[in-house]
Structures are given as C-alpha cells and as structure tokens.
XYZ file of C-alpha atoms in Angstrom:
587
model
C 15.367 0.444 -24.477
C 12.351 -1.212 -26.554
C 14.802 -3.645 -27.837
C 16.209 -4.555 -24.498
C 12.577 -5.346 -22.966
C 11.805 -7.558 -26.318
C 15.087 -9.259 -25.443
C 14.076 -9.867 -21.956
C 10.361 -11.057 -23.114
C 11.916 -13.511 -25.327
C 14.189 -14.950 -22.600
C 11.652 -15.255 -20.269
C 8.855 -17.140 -22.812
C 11.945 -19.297 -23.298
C 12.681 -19.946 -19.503
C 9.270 -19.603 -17.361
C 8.111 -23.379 -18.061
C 4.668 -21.977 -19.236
C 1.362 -23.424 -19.697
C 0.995 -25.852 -22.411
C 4.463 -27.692 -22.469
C 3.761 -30.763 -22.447
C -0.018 -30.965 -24.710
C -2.044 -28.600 -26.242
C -4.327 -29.220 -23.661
C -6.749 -31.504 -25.625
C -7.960 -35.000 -24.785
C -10.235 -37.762 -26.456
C -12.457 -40.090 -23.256
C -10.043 -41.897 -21.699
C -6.520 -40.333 -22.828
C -4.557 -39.746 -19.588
C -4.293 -36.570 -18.466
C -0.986 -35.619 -17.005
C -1.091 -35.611 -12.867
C 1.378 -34.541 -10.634
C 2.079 -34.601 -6.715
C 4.022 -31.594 -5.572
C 4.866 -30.852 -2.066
C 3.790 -31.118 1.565
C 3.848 -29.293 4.092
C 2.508 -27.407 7.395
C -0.388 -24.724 6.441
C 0.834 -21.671 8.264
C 4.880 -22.454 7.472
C 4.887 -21.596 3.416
C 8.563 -21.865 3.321
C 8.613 -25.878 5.153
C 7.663 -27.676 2.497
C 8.415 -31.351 1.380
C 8.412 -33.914 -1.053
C 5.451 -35.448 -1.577
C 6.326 -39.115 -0.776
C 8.477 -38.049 2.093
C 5.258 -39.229 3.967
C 4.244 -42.710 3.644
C 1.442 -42.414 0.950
C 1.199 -44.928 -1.589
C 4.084 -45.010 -4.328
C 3.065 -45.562 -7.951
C 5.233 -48.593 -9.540
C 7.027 -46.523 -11.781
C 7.617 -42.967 -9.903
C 8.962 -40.181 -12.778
C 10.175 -36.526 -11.633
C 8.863 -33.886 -13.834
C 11.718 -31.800 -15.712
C 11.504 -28.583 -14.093
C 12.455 -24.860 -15.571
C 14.965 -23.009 -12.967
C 12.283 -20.922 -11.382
C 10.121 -23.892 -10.871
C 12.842 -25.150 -8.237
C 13.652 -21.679 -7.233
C 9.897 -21.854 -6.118
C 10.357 -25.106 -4.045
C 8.458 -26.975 -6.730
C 9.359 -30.983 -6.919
C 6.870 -32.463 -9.091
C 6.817 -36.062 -8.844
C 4.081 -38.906 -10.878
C 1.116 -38.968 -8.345
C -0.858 -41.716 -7.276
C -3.917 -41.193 -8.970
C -5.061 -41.741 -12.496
C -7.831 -39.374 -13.893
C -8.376 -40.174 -17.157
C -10.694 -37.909 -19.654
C -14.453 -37.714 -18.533
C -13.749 -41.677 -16.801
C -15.967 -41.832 -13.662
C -14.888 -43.890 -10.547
C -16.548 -45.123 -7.623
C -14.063 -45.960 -4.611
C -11.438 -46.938 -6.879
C -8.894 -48.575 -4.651
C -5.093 -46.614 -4.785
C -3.178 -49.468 -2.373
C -3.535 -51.621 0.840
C -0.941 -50.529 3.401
C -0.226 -51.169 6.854
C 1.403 -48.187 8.928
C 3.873 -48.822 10.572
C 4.523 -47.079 14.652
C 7.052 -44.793 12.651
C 4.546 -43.783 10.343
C 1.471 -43.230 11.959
C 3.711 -40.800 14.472
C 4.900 -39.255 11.950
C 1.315 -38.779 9.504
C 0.160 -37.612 13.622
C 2.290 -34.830 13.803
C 1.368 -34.348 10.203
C -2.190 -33.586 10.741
C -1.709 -31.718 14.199
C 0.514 -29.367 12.464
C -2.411 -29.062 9.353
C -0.401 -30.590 7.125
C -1.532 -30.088 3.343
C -0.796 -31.695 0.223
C -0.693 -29.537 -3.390
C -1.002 -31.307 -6.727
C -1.320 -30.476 -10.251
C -3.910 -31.335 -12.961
C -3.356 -30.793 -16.585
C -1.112 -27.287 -15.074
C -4.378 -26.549 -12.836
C -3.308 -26.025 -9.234
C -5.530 -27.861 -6.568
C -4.693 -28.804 -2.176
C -5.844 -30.372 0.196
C -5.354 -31.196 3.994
C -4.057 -35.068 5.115
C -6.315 -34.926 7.945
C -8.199 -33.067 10.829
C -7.898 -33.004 14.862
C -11.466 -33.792 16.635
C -10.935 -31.059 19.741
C -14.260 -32.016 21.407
C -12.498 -32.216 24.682
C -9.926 -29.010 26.547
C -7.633 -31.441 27.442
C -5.012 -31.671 24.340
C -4.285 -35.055 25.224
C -7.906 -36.691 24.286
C -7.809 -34.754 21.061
C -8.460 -37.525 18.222
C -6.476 -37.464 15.197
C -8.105 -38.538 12.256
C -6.434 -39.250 8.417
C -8.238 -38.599 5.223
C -7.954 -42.361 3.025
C -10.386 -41.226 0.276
C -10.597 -38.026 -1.850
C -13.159 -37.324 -4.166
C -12.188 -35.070 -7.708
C -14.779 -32.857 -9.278
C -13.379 -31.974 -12.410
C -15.457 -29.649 -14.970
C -14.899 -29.765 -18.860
C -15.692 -27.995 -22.036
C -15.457 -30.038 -24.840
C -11.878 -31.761 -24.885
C -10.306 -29.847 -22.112
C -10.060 -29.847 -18.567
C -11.555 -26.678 -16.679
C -11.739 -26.930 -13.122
C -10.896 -29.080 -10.996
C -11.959 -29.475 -6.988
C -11.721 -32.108 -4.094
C -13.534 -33.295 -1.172
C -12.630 -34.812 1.508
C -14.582 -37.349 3.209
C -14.240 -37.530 7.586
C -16.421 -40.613 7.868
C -13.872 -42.253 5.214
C -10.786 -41.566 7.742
C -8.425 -43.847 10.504
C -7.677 -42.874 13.508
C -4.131 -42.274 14.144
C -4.635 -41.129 18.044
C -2.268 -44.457 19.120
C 1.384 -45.430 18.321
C 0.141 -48.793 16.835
C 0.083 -50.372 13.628
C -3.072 -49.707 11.415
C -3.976 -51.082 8.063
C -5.533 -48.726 5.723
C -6.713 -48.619 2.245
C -6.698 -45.577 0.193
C -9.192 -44.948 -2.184
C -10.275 -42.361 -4.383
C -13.488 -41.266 -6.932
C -14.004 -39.119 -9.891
C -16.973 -37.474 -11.277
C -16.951 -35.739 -14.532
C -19.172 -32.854 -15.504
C -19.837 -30.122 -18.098
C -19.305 -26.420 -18.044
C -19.681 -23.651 -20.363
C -16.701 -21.622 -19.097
C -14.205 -21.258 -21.876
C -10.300 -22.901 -21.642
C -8.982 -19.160 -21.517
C -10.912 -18.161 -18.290
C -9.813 -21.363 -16.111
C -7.388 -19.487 -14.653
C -9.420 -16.375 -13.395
C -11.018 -18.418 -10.139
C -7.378 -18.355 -9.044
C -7.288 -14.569 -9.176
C -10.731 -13.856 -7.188
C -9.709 -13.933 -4.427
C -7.581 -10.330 -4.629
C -10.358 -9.114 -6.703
C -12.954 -9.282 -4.564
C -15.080 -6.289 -4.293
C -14.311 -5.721 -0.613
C -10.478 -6.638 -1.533
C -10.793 -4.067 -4.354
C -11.783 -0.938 -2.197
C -9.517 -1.911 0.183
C -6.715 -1.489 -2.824
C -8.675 1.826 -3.681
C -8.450 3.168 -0.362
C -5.053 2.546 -0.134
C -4.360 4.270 -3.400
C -6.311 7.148 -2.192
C -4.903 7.163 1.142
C -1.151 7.473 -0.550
C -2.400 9.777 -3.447
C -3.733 12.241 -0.795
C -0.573 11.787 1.412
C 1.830 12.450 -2.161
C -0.818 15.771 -3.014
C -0.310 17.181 0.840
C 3.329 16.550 0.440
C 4.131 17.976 -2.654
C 1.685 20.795 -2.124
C 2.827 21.851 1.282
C 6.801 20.790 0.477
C 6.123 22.923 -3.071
C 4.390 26.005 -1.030
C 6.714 26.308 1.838
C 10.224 25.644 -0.904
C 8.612 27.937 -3.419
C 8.439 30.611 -0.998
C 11.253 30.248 1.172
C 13.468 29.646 -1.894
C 11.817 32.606 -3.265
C 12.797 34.766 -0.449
C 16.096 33.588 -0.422
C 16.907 34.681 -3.529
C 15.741 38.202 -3.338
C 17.402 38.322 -0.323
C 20.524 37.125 -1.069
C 20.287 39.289 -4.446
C 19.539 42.422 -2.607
C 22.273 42.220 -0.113
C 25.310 41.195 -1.993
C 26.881 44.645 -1.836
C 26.454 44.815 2.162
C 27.710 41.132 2.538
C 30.890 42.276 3.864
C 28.791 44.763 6.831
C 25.959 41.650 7.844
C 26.672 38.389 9.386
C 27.183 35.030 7.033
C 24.203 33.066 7.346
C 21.557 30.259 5.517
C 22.351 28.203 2.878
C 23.826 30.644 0.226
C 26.681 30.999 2.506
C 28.307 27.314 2.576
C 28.454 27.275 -1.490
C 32.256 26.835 -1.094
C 31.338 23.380 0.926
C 27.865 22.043 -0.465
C 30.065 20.399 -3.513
C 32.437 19.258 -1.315
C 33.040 15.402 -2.078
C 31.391 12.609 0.719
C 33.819 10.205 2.469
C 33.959 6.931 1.508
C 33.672 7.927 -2.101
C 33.920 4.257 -3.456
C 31.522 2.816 -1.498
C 28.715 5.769 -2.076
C 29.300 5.052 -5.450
C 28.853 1.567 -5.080
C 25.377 2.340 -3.049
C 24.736 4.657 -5.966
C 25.516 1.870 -8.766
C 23.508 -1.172 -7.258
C 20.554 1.067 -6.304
C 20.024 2.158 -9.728
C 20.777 -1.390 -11.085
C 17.510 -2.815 -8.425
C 15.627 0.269 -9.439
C 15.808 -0.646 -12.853
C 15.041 -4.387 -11.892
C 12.238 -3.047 -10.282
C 10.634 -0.867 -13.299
C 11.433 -4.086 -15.867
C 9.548 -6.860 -13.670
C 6.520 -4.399 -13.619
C 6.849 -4.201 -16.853
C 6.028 -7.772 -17.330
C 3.921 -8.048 -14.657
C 1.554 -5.382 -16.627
C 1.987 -7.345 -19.741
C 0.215 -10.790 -17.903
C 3.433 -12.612 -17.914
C 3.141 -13.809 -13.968
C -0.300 -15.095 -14.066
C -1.592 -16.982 -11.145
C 0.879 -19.991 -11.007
C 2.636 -19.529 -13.632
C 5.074 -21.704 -11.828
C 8.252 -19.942 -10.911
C 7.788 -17.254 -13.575
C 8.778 -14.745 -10.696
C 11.838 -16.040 -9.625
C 13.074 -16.152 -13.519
C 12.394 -13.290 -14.357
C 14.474 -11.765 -11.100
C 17.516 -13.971 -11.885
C 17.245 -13.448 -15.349
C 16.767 -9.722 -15.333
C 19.303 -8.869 -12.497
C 22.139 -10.431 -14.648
C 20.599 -8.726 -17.453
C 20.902 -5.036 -15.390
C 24.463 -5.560 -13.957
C 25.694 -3.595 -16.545
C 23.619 -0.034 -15.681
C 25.182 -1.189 -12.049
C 28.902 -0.939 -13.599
C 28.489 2.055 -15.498
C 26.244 3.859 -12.825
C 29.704 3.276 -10.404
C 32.409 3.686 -12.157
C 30.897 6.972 -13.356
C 29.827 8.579 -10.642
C 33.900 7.467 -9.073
C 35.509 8.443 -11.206
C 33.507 12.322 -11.109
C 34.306 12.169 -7.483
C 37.688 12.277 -8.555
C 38.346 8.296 -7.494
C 41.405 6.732 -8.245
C 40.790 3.133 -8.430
C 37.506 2.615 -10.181
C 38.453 -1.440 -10.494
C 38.097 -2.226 -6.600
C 35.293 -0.135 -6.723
C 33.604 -2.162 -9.309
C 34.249 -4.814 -7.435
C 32.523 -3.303 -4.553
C 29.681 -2.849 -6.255
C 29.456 -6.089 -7.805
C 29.420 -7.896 -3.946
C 27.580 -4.574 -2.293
C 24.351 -6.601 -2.946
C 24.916 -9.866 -3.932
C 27.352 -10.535 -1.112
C 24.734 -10.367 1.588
C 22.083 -12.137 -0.455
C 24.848 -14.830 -1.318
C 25.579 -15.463 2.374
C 21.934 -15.642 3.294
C 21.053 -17.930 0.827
C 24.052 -20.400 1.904
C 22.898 -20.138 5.624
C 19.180 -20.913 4.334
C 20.247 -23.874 2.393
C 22.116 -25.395 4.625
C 19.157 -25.314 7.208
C 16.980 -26.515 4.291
C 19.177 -29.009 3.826
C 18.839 -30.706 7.284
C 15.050 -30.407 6.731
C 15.110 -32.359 4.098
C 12.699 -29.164 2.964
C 12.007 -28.844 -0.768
C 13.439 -25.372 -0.610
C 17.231 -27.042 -0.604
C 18.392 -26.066 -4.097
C 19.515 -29.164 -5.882
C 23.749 -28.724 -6.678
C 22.894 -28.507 -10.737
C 20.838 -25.365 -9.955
C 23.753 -23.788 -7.589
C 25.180 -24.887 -10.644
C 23.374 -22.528 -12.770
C 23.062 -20.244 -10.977
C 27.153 -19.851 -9.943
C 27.004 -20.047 -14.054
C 24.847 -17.417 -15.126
C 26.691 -15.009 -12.698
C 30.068 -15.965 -13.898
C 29.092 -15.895 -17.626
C 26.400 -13.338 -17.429
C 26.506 -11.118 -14.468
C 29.858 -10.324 -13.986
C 31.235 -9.622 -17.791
C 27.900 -7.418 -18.269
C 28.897 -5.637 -14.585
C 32.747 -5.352 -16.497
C 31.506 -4.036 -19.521
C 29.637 -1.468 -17.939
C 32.676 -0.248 -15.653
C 34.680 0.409 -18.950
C 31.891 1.901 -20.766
C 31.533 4.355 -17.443
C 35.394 4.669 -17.204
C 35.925 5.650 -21.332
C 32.780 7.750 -20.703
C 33.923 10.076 -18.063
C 32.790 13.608 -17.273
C 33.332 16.414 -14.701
C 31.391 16.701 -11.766
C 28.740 19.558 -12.956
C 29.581 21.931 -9.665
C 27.695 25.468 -10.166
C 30.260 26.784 -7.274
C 33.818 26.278 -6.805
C 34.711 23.844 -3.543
C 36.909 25.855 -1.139
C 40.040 24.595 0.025
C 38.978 23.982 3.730
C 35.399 22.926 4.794
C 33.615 25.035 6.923
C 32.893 24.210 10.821
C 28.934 23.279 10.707
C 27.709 24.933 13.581
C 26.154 22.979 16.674
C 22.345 21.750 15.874
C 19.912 20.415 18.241
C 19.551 16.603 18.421
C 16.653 16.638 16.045
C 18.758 17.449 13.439
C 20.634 14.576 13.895
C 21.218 11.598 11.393
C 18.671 9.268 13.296
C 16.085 11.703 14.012
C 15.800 12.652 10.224
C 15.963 9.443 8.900
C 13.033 8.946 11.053
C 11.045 11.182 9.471
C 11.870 10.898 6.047
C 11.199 6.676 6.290
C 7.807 7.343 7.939
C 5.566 9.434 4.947
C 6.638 6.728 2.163
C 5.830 4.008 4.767
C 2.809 5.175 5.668
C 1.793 5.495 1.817
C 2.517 1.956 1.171
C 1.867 -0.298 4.372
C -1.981 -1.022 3.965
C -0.310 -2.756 0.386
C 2.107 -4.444 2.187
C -0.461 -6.633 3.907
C -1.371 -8.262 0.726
C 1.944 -8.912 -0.767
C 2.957 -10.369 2.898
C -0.216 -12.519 2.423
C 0.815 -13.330 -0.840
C 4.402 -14.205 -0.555
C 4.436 -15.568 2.682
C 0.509 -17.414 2.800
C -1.401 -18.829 0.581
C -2.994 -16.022 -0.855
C -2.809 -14.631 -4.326
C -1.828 -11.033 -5.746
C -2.917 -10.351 -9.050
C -3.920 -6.556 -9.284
C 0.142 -5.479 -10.052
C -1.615 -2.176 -11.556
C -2.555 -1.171 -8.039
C 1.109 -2.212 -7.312
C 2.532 -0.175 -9.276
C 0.662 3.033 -9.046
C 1.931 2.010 -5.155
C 5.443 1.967 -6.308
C 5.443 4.882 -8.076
C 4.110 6.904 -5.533
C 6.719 5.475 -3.165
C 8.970 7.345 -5.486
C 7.665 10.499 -5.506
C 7.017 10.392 -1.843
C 11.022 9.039 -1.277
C 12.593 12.370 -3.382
C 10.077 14.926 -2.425
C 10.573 14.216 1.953
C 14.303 13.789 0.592
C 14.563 17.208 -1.335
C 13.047 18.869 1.852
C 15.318 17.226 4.350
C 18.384 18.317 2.639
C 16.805 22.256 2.183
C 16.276 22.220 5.973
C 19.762 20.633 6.537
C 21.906 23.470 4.289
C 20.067 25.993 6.083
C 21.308 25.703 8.632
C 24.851 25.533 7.413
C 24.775 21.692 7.742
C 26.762 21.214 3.968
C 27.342 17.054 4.568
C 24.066 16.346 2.867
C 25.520 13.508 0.687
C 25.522 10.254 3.069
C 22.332 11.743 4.578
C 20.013 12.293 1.640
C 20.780 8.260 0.990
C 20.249 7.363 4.667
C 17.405 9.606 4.489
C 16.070 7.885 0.996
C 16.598 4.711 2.308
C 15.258 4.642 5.634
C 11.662 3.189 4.494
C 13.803 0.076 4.021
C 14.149 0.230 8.096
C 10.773 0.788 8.305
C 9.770 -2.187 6.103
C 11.852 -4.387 8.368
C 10.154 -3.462 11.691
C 6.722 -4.053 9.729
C 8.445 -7.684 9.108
C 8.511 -8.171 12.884
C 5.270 -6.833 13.203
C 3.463 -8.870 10.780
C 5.360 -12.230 11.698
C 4.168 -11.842 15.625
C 0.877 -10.463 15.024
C -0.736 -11.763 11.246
C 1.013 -14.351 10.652
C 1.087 -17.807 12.386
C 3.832 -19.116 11.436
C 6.611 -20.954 13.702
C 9.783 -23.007 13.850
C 13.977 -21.793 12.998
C 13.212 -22.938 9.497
C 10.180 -21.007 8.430
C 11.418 -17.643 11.088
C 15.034 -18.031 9.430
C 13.592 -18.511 5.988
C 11.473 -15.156 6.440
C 13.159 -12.732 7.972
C 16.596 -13.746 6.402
C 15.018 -13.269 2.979
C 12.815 -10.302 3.958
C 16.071 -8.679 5.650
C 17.790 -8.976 2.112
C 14.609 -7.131 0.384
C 15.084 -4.366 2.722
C 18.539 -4.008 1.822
C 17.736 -3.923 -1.537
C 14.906 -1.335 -0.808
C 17.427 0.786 1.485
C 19.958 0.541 -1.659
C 17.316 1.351 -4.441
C 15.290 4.647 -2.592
C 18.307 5.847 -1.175
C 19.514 5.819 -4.335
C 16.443 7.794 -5.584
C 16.596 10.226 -2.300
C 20.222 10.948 -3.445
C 19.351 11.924 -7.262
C 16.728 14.048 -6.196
C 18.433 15.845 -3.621
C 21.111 16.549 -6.383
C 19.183 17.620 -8.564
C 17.557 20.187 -5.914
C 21.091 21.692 -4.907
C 22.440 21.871 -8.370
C 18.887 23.516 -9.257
C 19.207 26.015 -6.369
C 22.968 26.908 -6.626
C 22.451 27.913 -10.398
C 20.190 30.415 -9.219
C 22.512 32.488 -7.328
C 26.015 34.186 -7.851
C 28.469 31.816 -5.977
C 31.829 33.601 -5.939
C-alpha cells in the first residue's frame, strides 16, 4: 500500500504543473516577470468562462499560449501572453497599453459584459489576481437609464522581498472609465500603472492570503460546530443503535437458545427463523457486483485524494492539481474495481464474470462519459473555455485505453484465479420463504428515507462550503475538517445501515441485499435535492450552460456517492448478519 501512494505522489509531482516551472522565482530590477491573461467570464456563472481576448481588449504583437499540464485545461484554464508588462520593482505612471476605437459590435458586446459583472483573472509570477471590466451606475429604478461604465486603467500594487514577487493587488479607477450606455463608436485608450513596494513576508507564506478566507475565525467555528454537530449525531447513533442491538440481540439469543427443544410446539417467528433464506443470493447478481466493484474502486479514490490533500499537495491554486489527481488516480484504482467484481460474482455463483467486468467497467464511467459529451458539446457552441481541446479527449480516450481498462482486466483475472466460497454460517434452503405482509413503512422508499437522512444531516452544514468552493469563488483549504466529515459519513452510512437490515430480518423480511445498498446509498439522493436547493436559493447563478454544467456534473457525483456508501452500507450489513448467524445453531 505505502508503495502504491509513493507511486501516485510521484505521478502527480510529475503531472500537476506546479509552482516554479518556469523560474526559480528570482528576478534582478527590470527582468520581466512572466504575466499571463486567463479567462473571462460572468461573476455568479463559474462554469461560463472565456478566453481572454474573446473580448476586444488590446492584443499584444506577438500573442503566445502557455503550455498547459492536463488538469490545467481540465480546470478551464487558457493562459494566453497578457497585455501588460510588469517588470521587477519598474514603476509606471499611466503607461499607455493601445489606442482603440470600439466598434457598435463591441461596445454591445463589452455592455452586456459589464451588466452581467463580467470579470477578468490573470496570473503574476503563478500568483492569482481578478478583477471586474466595469460597473453599472443604478442611480435611477428604471433599468433603462442605468449607465454602463468600462474600466480603461488598472493600477498593480505588487509587494516584494528581496528578488521575489509577494503579493500582488489591483485597483480600479471609475473616474478613469467610458461610457458604453449607447450603440456608437467610442475611442478609448487603455492605460495602466505600477507601484512597487517592500514587505517582510517571506516567499513561502505568499500563498496563505489565498487560504484566509476559510480560515477565518468565524469560518473556523462554523467548521467546529459542524464537526460537533456530526460527532454528537455519530455518539447518539452508535450509542442508542449499540444499546437497543446489544440488548435485543442479547435477548434473542437466550431466547432462541432456551427454546430450541420446544421449537416444534411454538410458532416460527423473528429473525432466527429465515436462516434457510438470509444467504439466499440477490437478483441481478452481475450487476450488484458491479455496484459492489465500482463503489469500492471510488471509495478507495476517495481515501487516496485525502491522502494528498493532507499531505499539502492541492494548495490554493495549484492549478488543476485536483482534476489530476482524480484522472490519474481513478485509472490507477480500476484494478481494486476488477477484482472487487469478479470476486464477489463469481462467490455468488456467476457464470460469466467477463460481461460482468464489463459492466463494471461502464457502471460508472458510462454515465460520466455521456455527460461529459453532452457538456462539451454545449461548451462548444459557447465558445466557453470549458470545451476540452481534441488532444486532451485525446488523452484522456488514451489513458483509459492504456491505463484504465488493462488495470480493470488485470484485476478481473486476479479476482477470477483468486476465487473463494461464499462464507454462509447457514445452509440456503431450496425454496425461499413467503415474507409476510409489512406495513408501508417498511417499504423500500420509506427506509431509504431514513437511512439517507442521519448521514445527511451530519454532513450538510460542510456542504455549503465545498458548494461555495467548487461552484463560487471561494476557497476550501481546511481538508482536515473534511475528512474527519468524511469519515464520520462512514460510520454514520454502516451503523443506520446495520440497523435497517436488523429491523428488516425481524420481521422475516430475508431480501436485505439490494436494500442495505439502496439504503447505503440513499444520502447520494439526498445530496442531489440539496443541489436543487442550493442552486435556487445560495447560489445566483443562471443560463442552460452554467444550470447544465452544474447539475449534470453534480448528478454524476451523486452517482458516484450512491455507488461508493451503498457500497459501504452493504459491507457492513454483511458483516452484521454473518456476525449474528454465527452466534446461533442454524440447522
């Protein structure tokens, strides 16, 4: 195991684009220091983004893209030469970037620009800084006297220690703007100034301002009472699940020890009493198997990327260090996805383990696959940065033929020449049992209802700040929080599981296999409806772009969260009936 997360370290320092790539970071007065334009786009849409001189700003003569690493465009990162040349400690004063004269074309389209707060992002020696292309005057009610005004000069701040660049911060300047209220033609110059000055804060701290923001004191209790809130939800639950199962179990047993000479004189009831059917196979054996494989294979995805999260791998922009590490890692895990499957089949007595590696190779990627081809293509009529270029679909198509599927192979044949029995305590009769009639909620829905609502409720103040943070301009840096968050989800996910299936079997309900996943997996569900809730009410976002963009992508996490805690659910709930069934004579 220590050698496979050394492995995936090394891959990643190879593939992130880190800091530092192109200098060491050190300049002499007057050396250029490398600048680059990134995207556009509107404020509140994080996914509608474009390139930066898709809007008629002044081009540099000689216009270079930046080589980017595969999570960089992954990330809708296009980083281009910008216009702007801040050299090493050089002041300017109103340094002139071009002359231009706007044409009806453009100044509509820089107008719906700024009424849509339009912003611009940039980087400055790998130092992240925005800004917005304009403002809206609303002094009058009436929309259509609203002034539009557009920024022409910036003004950098830019803080050094020694021979290295620190910080970096602009200003915009609304008595230095046009007015672009009118479709006519308007001659502007842009213009820009620097200022240099000194700071003591050292190179290896630049980054921390980023982070603030989620470390806020305020932020940080919130975080706290959040972790309390769940850790006090997990202690009730596991208290009261471990009182009322410790006792009732207990009972049980010295019941069903006491009366086994009188069985024949007492009527058959409780869970002792469907032993011949609680081992009974599910239907659909390949494709629980399949649910089984890729939810261990995301699980373990899951547990790896915290791993490297812990380690300070995804500082703040770190660009496309995320998305790397997912593609790179789920090809990596495709093989614990084979072998999970084609294991568990083949001990449910399946017959043909290939189509049901083959199942679980698309179970997941399929969906995501089909989403991201819809996305793209309404990216691609955008004209949106988040269109992957064909040489990455390239890649991509690559690493999963190359990577992903041999790995997903390999582990099929390891599960296949590794096969064991199914570990049964009790022999499986030869006919199942009629499960008696139970009230409705008993039912399927009803349960998964109440086993997705506990975990939920342990994890949704959290899931505010990662919302905020994937899809806003916030930052989330305090993964330790995260994960303590994660885990409990676990514990939360087996332990409302384990109880689920105890009430189900006794009451002579023995088809606890598809339930104890549905059951698992039903925070997934619950996730989704949050999406809906947090797109209408927190969010302002708008448009088919940005509303396909989210809740296609956010529909594929909660498949992958249905598919990984249903996966847990299942385990546990195993574990549970194999652990009570030991316990008592099954004939």
């Amino acid at each position: 195991m220590d050698g496979a997360v050394v492995s995936v370290v090394m891959l990643l320092a190879c593939g992130l684009g880190v800091l530092g790539s192109e200098s060491d970071h050190r300049y002499k007065e007057g050396e250029r220091v490398p600048l680059y334009a990134n995207k556009v786009g509107p404020f509140h849409n994080p996914s509608e983004t474009y390139r930066f001189y898709d809007l008629p700003f002044c081009v540099p003569e000689h216009v270079t893209d930046k080589k980017e690493a595969l999570g960089e465009i992954l990330n809708g990162d296009r980083l281009v030469d910008a216009p702007y040349e801040l050299n090493f400690r050089e002041d300017k004063q109103l340094k002139s970037v071009c002359k231009k004269t706007l044409l009806k074309e453009d100044v509509r389209k820089l107008r719906d620009a700024v009424s849509k707060d339009y912003y611009f992002q940039m980087y400055y020696d790998d130092l992240p800084f925005w800004g917005f292309l304009g403002k809206v005057e609303k002094d009058k009610l009436d929309p259509s006297e609203y002034k539009y005004l557009l920024y022409k000069h910036v003004h950098f701040d830019i803080y050094y220690n020694d021979d290295r660049v620190i910080e970096l911060n602009i200003q915009t300047d609304p008595n230095l703007a046009v007015d672009i209220t009118e479709d006519k033609e308007v001659n502007v110059e842009f213009s820009y100034s620097v200022s240099w000055k000194r700071t003591d804060t050292p190179f290896e701290k630049r980054m921390e301002k980023y982070s603030k923001s989620s470390s806020m004191p305020q932020h940080l209790e919130i975080h706290w009472f959040s972790i309390i809130n769940s850790c006090v939800t997990v202690l009730l639950l596991t208290g009261f699940l471990a009182t009322i199962l410790m006792r009732v179990l207990k009972n049980d047993f010295i019941k069903y020890s006491h009366d086994e000479e009188s069985l024949e004189d007492q009527e058959e009831s409780g869970w002792k009493y469907i032993h011949g059917d609680v081992f009974r196979f599910p239907q659909h054996k390949s494709l629980f198997s399949a649910v089984i494989g890729s939810g261990t294979q995301l699980l373990a995805l899951a547990i790896f990327i915290f791993l490297l999260a812990l380690v300070g791998v995804f500082y703040p922009y770190n660009r496309g260090a995320l998305f790397t590490a997912l593609v790179v890692i789920y090809a990596l895990t495709s093989g614990i996805a084979g072998y999970t499957a084609t294991s568990f089949y083949l001990q449910l007595e399946g017959t043909n383990w290939v189509r049901n590696l083959l199942l679980t190779g698309f179970l997941f990627c399929g969906p995501l696959f089909l989403t991201f081809c819809f996305l793209n293509t309404v990216a691609i009529s955008y004209s949106a940065t988040a269109a992957l270029p064909f040489g990455t679909i390239l890649v991509i198509i690559l690493i999963w033929a190359l990577v992903t599927a041999p790995l997903l192979v390999l582990g099929g044949v390891a599960g296949k020449n590794g096969k064991t029995e199914f570990q049964a305590p009790c022999r499986t009769t030869k006919y199942p049992r009629e499960i008696p009639q139970l009230p409705w909620y008993r039912g399927t829905i009803p349960q998964m209802a109440m086993a997705g609502f506990l975990p939920f409720s342990a994890i949704y103040i959290e899931l505010y700040y990662i919302f905020a943070s994937v899809w806003g301009h916030k930052i989330y840096t305090i993964y330790s929080i995260l994960f303590i968050v994660f885990i409990i989800l676990i514990i939360v996910t087996a332990f409302i599981t384990v109880a689920l299936t105890y009430f189900q079997l006794a009451v002579e309900d023995h088809e606890w296999w598809w339930r104890s996943v549905l059951c698992g997996g039903s925070t997934g569900i619950f996730i989704l409806c949050y999406c809906v809730y947090y797109y209408h009410a927190r969010s302002d976002m708008s448009g088919f772009m940005q509303t396909s963009f989210f809740f296609g992508y956010m529909a594929c996490i909660c498949y992958g969260f249905f598919l990984m805690l249903g996966t847990v659910g299942f385990r546990a709930s195993l574990l549970f009936v194999r652990h009570i069934y030991h316990s008592i004579k099954c004939e």
